[in-house]
Amino acid sequence: MTARGWVVVFAATIVIGCGESSDGSGGIARPVTTFNGVPYGATCDGDASCGGQQDSCCLGGKCSAEGWCSPKCESDQDCPDGFYCIDHSGTRCFSACEDDRDCPTDFICEEKSGHRTCRFK
């Protein structure tokens, strides 16, 4: 095969491998931001994974079965930059988004509490 032929094969491979995940979400990594000693957005299996603050590991529901660090909040000021205090049967900090492509796999971007944030499907 000629050099030009290899370039075409390589370019086609890149194009096929790019794009959204099949579920419509961006399939990106969950954003993690450390704020007040808590790794907001990091996966967790209990409060100890989130700096030990009581009820800081959000499990199930809009947070996902995998769980992620997001202590309860009263206002947006309780959340790090790029997160908003959203009421999903109790207020927690959820990561901001413009559309589904900004969210991890199995999460969608939705309007809630005056902000667009990622939540588990």
PDB file of C-alpha atoms in Angstrom, residues 40 70-80 82-88 90-96 112-115 117:
ATOM      1  CA  TYR A  40     -16.339  16.931  44.228  1.00  0.00           C
ATOM      2  CA  SER A  70     -21.133  15.766  46.504  1.00  0.00           C
ATOM      3  CA  PRO A  71     -21.951  16.985  50.014  1.00  0.00           C
ATOM      4  CA  LYS A  72     -25.316  18.611  50.635  1.00  0.00           C
ATOM      5  CA  CYS A  73     -25.522  22.339  49.958  1.00  0.00           C
ATOM      6  CA  GLU A  74     -27.784  25.278  50.699  1.00  0.00           C
ATOM      7  CA  SER A  75     -26.730  27.582  47.847  1.00  0.00           C
ATOM      8  CA  ASP A  76     -24.400  27.767  44.830  1.00  0.00           C
ATOM      9  CA  GLN A  77     -21.772  29.398  47.089  1.00  0.00           C
ATOM     10  CA  ASP A  78     -21.453  26.039  48.910  1.00  0.00           C
ATOM     11  CA  CYS A  79     -20.260  24.424  45.651  1.00  0.00           C
ATOM     12  CA  PRO A  80     -16.933  24.725  43.779  1.00  0.00           C
ATOM     13  CA  GLY A  82     -18.350  24.646  37.693  1.00  0.00           C
ATOM     14  CA  PHE A  83     -20.932  23.089  40.056  1.00  0.00           C
ATOM     15  CA  TYR A  84     -24.377  24.306  41.170  1.00  0.00           C
ATOM     16  CA  CYS A  85     -26.548  23.538  44.188  1.00  0.00           C
ATOM     17  CA  ILE A  86     -29.463  21.567  42.688  1.00  0.00           C
ATOM     18  CA  ASP A  87     -32.553  20.163  44.397  1.00  0.00           C
ATOM     19  CA  HIS A  88     -33.010  16.477  43.522  1.00  0.00           C
ATOM     20  CA  GLY A  90     -32.357  17.211  48.708  1.00  0.00           C
ATOM     21  CA  THR A  91     -29.793  19.717  47.512  1.00  0.00           C
ATOM     22  CA  ARG A  92     -26.349  18.661  46.306  1.00  0.00           C
ATOM     23  CA  CYS A  93     -23.695  20.135  44.025  1.00  0.00           C
ATOM     24  CA  PHE A  94     -24.010  18.920  40.417  1.00  0.00           C
ATOM     25  CA  SER A  95     -21.549  19.719  37.608  1.00  0.00           C
ATOM     26  CA  ALA A  96     -22.526  22.373  35.064  1.00  0.00           C
ATOM     27  CA  LYS A 112     -33.107  22.273  37.169  1.00  0.00           C
ATOM     28  CA  SER A 113     -33.083  24.934  39.902  1.00  0.00           C
ATOM     29  CA  GLY A 114     -32.240  27.606  37.288  1.00  0.00           C
ATOM     30  CA  HIS A 115     -29.066  25.873  36.004  1.00  0.00           C
ATOM     31  CA  THR A 117     -26.329  20.348  35.181  1.00  0.00           C
TER      32      THR A 117
END
